[in-house]
Amino acid sequence: MDMNTIEAVVATTDPGQWRDGDAWLAGGTVLFSYGSPVSTEEPLKRLLDLGHAGWPAVTVSDDGIELAATCTVAELYALPASHAVAGRDWPGLDMFRPCCDSFVASFKVWNMSTVGGNLCTSLPAGPMISLCAGLDATATILGRHGSSRTIPVAEFVTGDGKNCLAPGELLRSIQLPASSLSARVAFRRLSLSNLGRSGVLLIGRLDADGSLVLTVTAATKRPVQLRFAAAELPDAGQLAAAVERSIPTELYHDDIHGLPEWRRDMTFRLAEEIRAELLSRTSDEAQFAVSGDFWPPHATSPQPSTQAASFDTEQQKDA
């Protein structure tokens, strides 16, 4: 989409260059889809382009994984099978591809859309929000006067299309801790239509200390986390009561992709499925299972991870 109010595109990663009428530009898949959010006070006049920032998309260390805000969905999707994480006992990597699939987008979008852009757009169904919040990631934010701060991704998004960024602040990176990547995980997702936008997406985690973490996204306007210590692991009734307490009725999202009542009911259902999966098996018996409207693999899915093993993603990219 043409944005006819733009006067300049500036290549910079310096928040100090920000002024009213600016917008950060990463992949641009949202910005160029919806155009400039024109207001009567200050339409967009400049785009601050991060395309040449040169930030490494992924940095792996013993402490975990750092994702640059400019890391694309395609780069994230490739990570679990890369040499960078080979030999690491990180079950949390099993979350990456289902969350990438939850974009329900073409490979063209995957190769442009960024992890940071998905967080900053802050839609309830943002799957990178789900992934990062579910793995207790923290976001590093650069300020306009040389300052920086960190915040849990679960607190970064504050509502439907809302987040904690002040004008001019720049999301620099997201850190996924090794402690969360080492946990046993479970994933559940539902939508009202085949390959539709997520209406409910839950991620469960059983940490090394035996504690249980359940992260609710897509069903709610912002991420909601429930935490249970190892000595206080819930049964089905206790989990339902905790979900009831933690998510007030008005926090459930309401749009064409699902009524609040449906999202609420499915949240209770999927939360119990995750609890049963993570708590009813010993670590030797545990197997990661994915539940969603585009699993198991089928021939018509546009998503690489849902294709048969013989599917050639390189041919798709060249098509």
Coordinates of N, CA, C and O in Angstrom, one line a residue, residues 13 15 139-151 165 168-173 175:
T13 N 19.3 3.2 13.6 CA 18.8 2.4 14.8 C 18.9 3.2 16.0 O 18.9 2.7 17.1
P15 N 17.3 5.7 18.5 CA 16.1 6.3 19.0 C 16.2 7.8 19.2 O 15.2 8.6 19.2
A139 N 12.3 -8.6 27.0 CA 12.5 -7.7 25.8 C 13.5 -6.6 26.3 O 13.3 -6.0 27.4
T140 N 14.4 -6.3 25.4 CA 15.3 -5.2 25.7 C 14.9 -4.0 24.8 O 14.7 -4.1 23.6
I141 N 14.6 -2.9 25.4 CA 14.1 -1.7 24.8 C 15.1 -0.5 24.9 O 15.5 -0.2 26.0
L142 N 15.3 0.1 23.8 CA 16.2 1.3 23.7 C 15.4 2.6 23.8 O 14.4 2.7 23.1
G143 N 15.9 3.5 24.6 CA 15.2 4.8 24.8 C 15.8 5.9 23.9 O 16.9 5.8 23.3
R144 N 15.2 7.0 23.9 CA 15.6 8.2 23.1 C 16.8 8.9 23.6 O 17.4 9.6 22.8
H145 N 17.2 8.7 24.8 CA 18.3 9.5 25.4 C 19.4 8.5 25.8 O 20.1 8.8 26.8
G146 N 19.6 7.4 25.1 CA 20.7 6.5 25.4 C 20.4 5.5 26.5 O 21.3 4.7 26.8
S147 N 19.2 5.5 27.0 CA 18.8 4.6 28.0 C 18.4 3.3 27.4 O 18.1 3.1 26.2
S148 N 18.3 2.2 28.3 CA 17.7 1.0 27.9 C 17.0 0.3 29.1 O 17.4 0.7 30.3
R149 N 16.1 -0.5 28.8 CA 15.4 -1.2 29.9 C 14.9 -2.6 29.4 O 14.9 -2.8 28.2
T150 N 14.7 -3.5 30.4 CA 14.2 -4.8 30.0 C 12.8 -5.0 30.7 O 12.6 -4.4 31.8
I151 N 12.0 -5.8 30.0 CA 10.7 -6.1 30.6 C 10.3 -7.5 30.1 O 10.6 -7.9 29.0
L165 N 5.6 0.4 25.0 CA 6.5 1.3 24.4 C 6.1 2.8 24.4 O 5.0 3.1 24.1
G168 N 9.0 6.7 20.4 CA 10.4 6.8 20.0 C 11.2 5.6 20.5 O 12.3 5.3 20.1
E169 N 10.7 4.8 21.5 CA 11.4 3.7 22.0 C 11.5 2.6 20.9 O 10.6 2.4 20.1
L170 N 12.6 1.8 21.0 CA 12.8 0.8 20.0 C 13.1 -0.5 20.6 O 13.9 -0.7 21.5
L171 N 12.3 -1.5 20.2 CA 12.5 -2.9 20.7 C 13.8 -3.4 20.0 O 13.8 -3.5 18.8
R172 N 14.8 -3.7 20.8 CA 16.1 -4.2 20.2 C 16.2 -5.7 20.1 O 16.7 -6.2 19.1
S173 N 15.8 -6.4 21.1 CA 16.0 -7.9 21.1 C 15.1 -8.5 22.1 O 14.5 -7.9 23.0
Q175 N 15.2 -12.1 24.7 CA 16.1 -13.1 25.3 C 15.2 -14.2 25.8 O 14.4 -14.0 26.7

